[in-house]
CSV table of C-alpha atoms in Angstrom, one decimal:
chain,number,residue,atom,x,y,z
A,1,MET,CA,2.9,21.8,3.3
A,2,ALA,CA,6.2,21.5,5.2
A,3,LYS,CA,8.1,18.4,6.3
A,4,VAL,CA,10.6,19.2,9.1
A,5,SER,CA,13.4,16.9,10.1
A,6,ARG,CA,14.5,16.0,13.6
A,7,ARG,CA,17.8,17.4,14.8
A,8,ASP,CA,20.9,15.6,13.6
A,9,ASP,CA,22.5,13.2,16.1
A,10,LEU,CA,25.5,10.9,16.1
A,11,ARG,CA,23.4,8.1,14.5
A,12,ASN,CA,21.3,10.0,12.0
A,13,ASP,CA,21.9,12.8,9.6
A,14,ALA,CA,18.3,13.9,9.5
A,15,ARG,CA,18.8,17.1,7.6
A,16,ALA,CA,20.6,15.3,4.8
A,17,LYS,CA,17.7,12.8,4.4
A,18,VAL,CA,15.1,15.6,4.1
A,19,ARG,CA,17.3,17.4,1.6
A,20,LEU,CA,17.7,14.2,-0.4
A,21,GLU,CA,13.9,13.7,-0.4
A,22,TYR,CA,13.5,17.2,-1.7
A,23,GLU,CA,16.0,16.6,-4.5
A,24,THR,CA,14.3,13.4,-5.4
A,25,LEU,CA,10.9,15.2,-5.7
A,26,CYS,CA,12.6,17.8,-8.0
A,27,THR,CA,13.9,15.0,-10.2
A,28,LEU,CA,10.5,13.3,-10.3
A,29,GLN,CA,8.8,16.5,-11.4
A,30,ARG,CA,10.7,16.1,-14.6
A,31,VAL,CA,10.8,12.3,-15.2
A,32,PHE,CA,7.5,11.0,-13.7
A,33,PRO,CA,4.7,11.2,-16.2
A,34,GLN,CA,2.5,13.7,-14.2
A,35,ASP,CA,-1.1,13.8,-15.4
A,36,GLU,CA,-4.7,14.3,-14.0
A,37,HIS,CA,-4.7,10.8,-12.4
A,38,PHE,CA,-1.1,10.1,-11.2
A,39,GLY,CA,1.7,12.2,-9.8
A,40,THR,CA,4.1,13.1,-7.1
A,41,LEU,CA,4.1,16.0,-4.6
A,42,VAL,CA,5.2,19.3,-6.1
A,43,SER,CA,8.4,20.5,-4.4
A,44,LEU,CA,8.5,24.3,-3.7
A,45,GLY,CA,11.7,24.7,-1.7
A,46,TYR,CA,14.1,23.5,0.9
A,47,LEU,CA,15.7,25.5,3.8
A,48,GLU,CA,17.5,24.9,7.0
A,49,SER,CA,16.8,26.5,10.3
A,50,SER,CA,17.9,25.8,13.9
A,51,GLY,CA,19.7,22.6,12.9
A,52,ARG,CA,16.7,21.2,11.0
A,53,GLY,CA,15.9,20.6,7.4
A,54,ILE,CA,12.6,21.8,6.1
A,55,MET,CA,11.1,20.6,2.8
A,56,ILE,CA,8.2,22.6,1.4
A,57,THR,CA,5.7,21.1,-1.0
A,58,ARG,CA,2.4,22.1,-2.6
A,59,HIS,CA,-0.5,20.9,-0.5
A,60,PHE,CA,-2.5,17.9,-1.9
A,61,CYS,CA,-6.0,17.5,-0.4
A,62,GLY,CA,-6.4,13.8,-0.2
A,63,ASP,CA,-6.5,10.9,2.3
A,64,ASP,CA,-4.0,8.1,2.6
A,65,LEU,CA,-5.1,5.0,0.7
A,66,ALA,CA,-5.4,2.9,3.8
A,67,HIS,CA,-8.2,5.2,5.1
A,68,HIS,CA,-9.6,5.9,1.6
A,69,LEU,CA,-10.3,2.2,1.0
A,70,ARG,CA,-12.6,2.2,4.0
A,71,SER,CA,-14.8,4.8,2.5
A,72,LEU,CA,-15.3,3.0,-0.8
A,73,GLY,CA,-17.6,0.2,-1.9
A,74,GLU,CA,-15.9,-3.0,-3.1
A,75,PRO,CA,-15.7,-2.1,-6.8
A,76,GLY,CA,-14.2,1.3,-5.9
A,77,ALA,CA,-11.7,-0.3,-3.5
A,78,GLN,CA,-10.6,-2.7,-6.1
A,79,GLU,CA,-10.2,0.1,-8.6
A,80,ALA,CA,-8.1,2.1,-6.1
A,81,CYS,CA,-5.8,-0.9,-5.6
A,82,HIS,CA,-5.5,-1.2,-9.4
A,83,ALA,CA,-4.6,2.5,-9.6
A,84,ALA,CA,-1.9,2.0,-6.9
A,85,GLY,CA,-0.3,-0.6,-9.0
A,86,VAL,CA,-0.4,1.6,-12.1
A,87,TRP,CA,1.2,4.4,-10.1
A,88,LEU,CA,4.1,2.2,-8.9
A,89,ARG,CA,4.7,0.9,-12.5
A,90,LYS,CA,5.0,4.5,-13.7
A,91,LEU,CA,7.5,5.3,-10.9
A,92,HIS,CA,9.6,2.2,-11.8
A,93,GLU,CA,9.6,3.2,-15.5
A,94,SER,CA,10.6,6.8,-14.7
A,95,GLY,CA,14.2,7.8,-15.3
A,96,ASP,CA,16.6,5.2,-16.7
A,97,PRO,CA,14.7,3.3,-19.4
A,98,ASP,CA,17.2,0.5,-19.8
A,99,ILE,CA,15.9,-2.9,-18.7
A,100,LYS,CA,18.3,-4.8,-16.5
A,101,THR,CA,18.0,-8.0,-14.6
A,102,ARG,CA,19.5,-9.2,-11.3
A,103,MET,CA,19.1,-12.0,-8.8
A,104,LEU,CA,17.1,-11.4,-5.7
A,105,GLY,CA,20.1,-11.3,-3.4
A,106,VAL,CA,18.6,-14.0,-1.2
A,107,ALA,CA,21.8,-14.7,0.7
A,108,ASP,CA,22.3,-11.1,1.7
A,109,LYS,CA,18.6,-10.8,2.9
A,110,LEU,CA,18.9,-14.0,4.9
A,111,ASP,CA,22.2,-12.9,6.5
A,112,TYR,CA,20.6,-9.6,7.4
A,113,LEU,CA,17.5,-11.2,8.9
A,114,ALA,CA,19.5,-13.7,11.0
A,115,ALA,CA,22.1,-11.2,12.2
A,116,THR,CA,19.6,-8.5,13.1
A,117,TYR,CA,16.6,-10.4,14.3
A,118,GLY,CA,17.7,-14.1,14.6
A,119,ALA,CA,18.0,-14.0,18.4
A,120,VAL,CA,14.3,-13.0,18.8
A,121,LEU,CA,13.0,-15.1,15.9
A,122,ARG,CA,14.5,-18.3,17.4
A,123,ARG,CA,12.5,-17.9,20.6
A,124,ASP,CA,9.3,-18.9,18.9
A,125,ARG,CA,9.2,-22.3,17.2
A,126,GLU,CA,6.5,-21.2,14.7
A,127,THR,CA,8.4,-18.1,13.7
A,128,TRP,CA,11.7,-19.9,13.3
A,129,THR,CA,9.9,-22.5,11.1
A,130,ALA,CA,8.8,-19.7,8.9
A,131,TYR,CA,12.4,-18.5,8.7
A,132,ARG,CA,13.5,-22.0,7.6
A,133,CYS,CA,10.7,-22.0,5.0
A,134,LEU,CA,12.1,-18.7,3.7
A,135,GLU,CA,15.6,-20.2,3.6
A,136,GLN,CA,14.6,-23.3,1.7
A,137,ALA,CA,12.5,-21.4,-0.8
A,138,GLY,CA,15.2,-18.8,-1.3
A,139,SER,CA,17.7,-21.5,-2.3
A,140,ARG,CA,15.4,-22.3,-5.2
A,141,LEU,CA,14.8,-18.7,-6.2
A,142,ASP,CA,18.4,-17.5,-6.0
A,143,ALA,CA,19.3,-18.8,-9.5
A,144,ARG,CA,16.6,-16.8,-11.2
A,145,GLU,CA,17.0,-13.2,-12.5
A,146,PHE,CA,14.3,-10.5,-12.1
A,147,ARG,CA,13.8,-7.1,-13.6
A,148,VAL,CA,15.7,-4.3,-11.8
A,149,VAL,CA,14.0,-1.0,-11.1
A,150,ARG,CA,14.8,2.1,-9.0
A,151,GLN,CA,12.7,1.3,-5.9
A,152,HIS,CA,10.3,3.5,-4.0
A,153,GLY,CA,11.8,2.0,-0.8
A,154,ASP,CA,8.7,2.1,1.4
A,155,PHE,CA,5.7,1.6,-0.7
A,156,LYS,CA,2.5,0.9,1.2
A,157,PRO,CA,-1.1,2.2,1.3
A,158,GLN,CA,-0.2,4.7,4.0
A,159,ASN,CA,2.3,6.3,1.6
A,160,MET,CA,-0.2,7.0,-1.1
A,161,LEU,CA,-2.7,9.9,-1.1
A,162,CYS,CA,-5.9,9.9,-3.1
A,163,ASP,CA,-8.6,12.5,-3.5
A,164,GLY,CA,-10.9,10.2,-5.4
A,165,THR,CA,-9.5,11.1,-8.8
A,166,ARG,CA,-5.7,11.6,-8.4
A,167,TYR,CA,-3.1,9.4,-6.8
A,168,ILE,CA,0.1,10.9,-5.3
A,169,GLY,CA,3.0,8.9,-3.8
A,170,LEU,CA,4.7,9.9,-0.6
A,171,ASP,CA,8.1,9.3,1.1
A,172,ILE,CA,9.8,8.2,-2.2
A,173,HIS,CA,13.3,7.1,-1.4
A,174,TRP,CA,14.2,6.2,-5.1
A,175,GLN,CA,17.8,5.5,-4.2
A,176,SER,CA,18.3,1.7,-4.4
A,177,MET,CA,18.2,-0.5,-7.5
A,178,GLY,CA,16.7,-3.9,-7.1
A,179,SER,CA,13.9,-6.2,-8.0
A,180,ALA,CA,10.3,-4.8,-8.3
A,181,VAL,CA,9.1,-7.5,-5.9
A,182,TYR,CA,10.8,-5.5,-3.0
A,183,ASP,CA,8.3,-2.7,-3.7
A,184,LEU,CA,5.3,-5.0,-4.4
A,185,ALA,CA,5.7,-7.0,-1.2
A,186,PRO,CA,5.4,-4.3,1.4
A,187,PHE,CA,2.3,-2.9,-0.2
A,188,LEU,CA,0.6,-6.3,-0.2
A,189,ASN,CA,1.7,-6.9,3.4
A,190,HIS,CA,0.2,-3.7,4.6
A,191,LEU,CA,-2.9,-4.1,2.5
A,192,TRP,CA,-3.4,-7.4,4.3
A,193,LEU,CA,-2.7,-5.9,7.7
A,194,VAL,CA,-5.2,-3.0,7.3
A,195,SER,CA,-7.9,-5.5,6.3
A,196,ARG,CA,-8.0,-7.1,9.8
A,197,THR,CA,-10.4,-6.4,12.6
A,198,LEU,CA,-9.4,-6.1,16.3
A,199,GLY,CA,-10.6,-9.6,16.6
A,200,GLY,CA,-8.0,-10.7,14.1
A,201,LEU,CA,-10.2,-11.6,11.2
A,202,LEU,CA,-10.0,-10.3,7.7
A,203,THR,CA,-12.7,-7.7,7.4
A,204,ASN,CA,-13.0,-8.1,3.7
A,205,ARG,CA,-13.7,-11.4,1.9
A,206,HIS,CA,-12.6,-9.6,-1.3
A,207,TYR,CA,-9.0,-9.1,-0.1
A,208,ARG,CA,-7.6,-11.5,-2.7
A,209,GLN,CA,-9.4,-9.6,-5.5
A,210,ARG,CA,-7.8,-6.4,-4.2
A,211,GLU,CA,-4.4,-8.0,-4.2
A,212,SER,CA,-4.9,-9.3,-7.7
A,213,MET,CA,-6.1,-5.9,-8.9
A,214,PHE,CA,-3.0,-4.2,-7.5
A,215,LEU,CA,-0.7,-6.7,-9.3
A,216,ALA,CA,-2.7,-6.4,-12.5
A,217,GLY,CA,-2.5,-2.6,-12.3
A,218,TYR,CA,1.3,-3.0,-12.0
A,219,GLY,CA,1.3,-5.5,-14.8
A,220,TYR,CA,3.2,-8.1,-12.8
A,221,GLY,CA,3.1,-11.4,-14.6
A,222,GLY,CA,6.2,-12.9,-12.9
A,223,ASP,CA,6.8,-15.6,-10.4
A,224,ALA,CA,4.2,-15.6,-7.6
A,225,GLN,CA,6.8,-17.4,-5.4
A,226,ALA,CA,9.2,-14.5,-5.6
A,227,VAL,CA,6.4,-12.1,-4.3
A,228,TYR,CA,5.5,-14.5,-1.5
A,229,TRP,CA,9.2,-14.8,-0.6
A,230,ALA,CA,9.7,-11.1,-0.4
A,231,GLN,CA,6.5,-10.7,1.6
A,232,LEU,CA,7.6,-13.2,4.2
A,233,TYR,CA,11.0,-11.7,4.4
A,234,PHE,CA,9.5,-8.3,5.2
A,235,ALA,CA,6.9,-9.7,7.6
A,236,LEU,CA,9.7,-11.5,9.6
A,237,CYS,CA,11.6,-8.1,9.7
A,238,TYR,CA,8.4,-6.4,11.1
A,239,LEU,CA,8.0,-9.1,13.7
A,240,GLY,CA,11.7,-9.1,14.7
A,241,ALA,CA,11.7,-5.3,15.1
A,242,TYR,CA,8.7,-5.4,17.4
A,243,CYS,CA,10.1,-8.3,19.5
A,244,GLN,CA,13.3,-6.3,20.2
A,245,LYS,CA,11.2,-3.6,21.9
A,246,GLY,CA,10.1,-5.9,24.8
A,247,ARG,CA,7.4,-8.3,25.8
A,248,LEU,CA,4.4,-6.1,25.3
A,249,ALA,CA,5.5,-5.2,21.7
A,250,ALA,CA,6.3,-8.8,21.0
A,251,SER,CA,2.9,-10.0,22.1
A,252,TYR,CA,1.2,-7.4,19.9
A,253,ALA,CA,3.3,-8.3,16.9
A,254,ARG,CA,2.6,-12.1,17.3
A,255,TRP,CA,-1.1,-11.2,17.4
A,256,ARG,CA,-1.0,-8.7,14.5
A,257,ILE,CA,1.7,-10.1,12.2
A,258,GLY,CA,1.8,-13.7,13.2
A,259,PRO,CA,-1.2,-14.7,11.1
A,260,LEU,CA,0.3,-13.0,8.1
A,261,ILE,CA,3.5,-14.9,8.6
A,262,ARG,CA,1.7,-18.2,8.8
A,263,GLU,CA,-0.4,-17.5,5.7
A,264,LEU,CA,2.7,-16.5,3.7
A,265,ALA,CA,4.6,-19.6,4.8
A,266,ARG,CA,1.7,-21.7,3.7
A,267,GLN,CA,1.4,-20.0,0.3
A,268,LEU,CA,5.1,-20.2,-0.2
A,269,GLY,CA,5.0,-23.9,0.5
A,270,GLU,CA,2.1,-24.5,-1.9
A,271,VAL,CA,3.9,-22.9,-4.9
A,272,SER,CA,7.3,-24.4,-4.1
């Protein structure tokens, strides 16, 4: 299996990113506890041709978890979510074994959100109310410290392959150090999003159990408010990015992501 970068341009050193991903996989082959149930892609080589970087890995015959969940009965789906949490915990415990703590960096996250997406978020009263909820809850969270891990960087069901027995993570950045909630939250957001129908309803009344199984698999026994806060932060980023693309994209995002933002703001308010 080969992953080919785009050509480099003035804004993006695409070859360097693919090479870094290859080097990360090489490291994980040594430090991630590979076994018959959990692992990472096996890197076979890296080369450059015609201005592009090419990473070659051993093929893994599995479907991404978002699609795999649809093929399972509810007990199997919950077990798969639990396994995804176990895989993420193994990744976080790979490499540096020292346990460190750090604050969530609330001020930096809020500054980024306001500077990057503030103009479009302010256009909708409900969205801006959710931002203010994030701001208020953040002021209470910022004094606390959380376990620091080397983060996946884009952990979601679409970035995990499963063949029914083994779970393999994809697109592992593994460059930034930060709280584990910043890997837990995107997975939970996307798990929620893939559980909705075209009519906007949750397709699965067992969603909360799937969420709980994922967190149990990870072994997360920390502050629920911190997870909700990180989820709402990312959800507002998703919405802001869509809104910057124009009216049609903004309308889609308000239909698709708006209900998630409202639900997270409600949950965050309840545990505050």
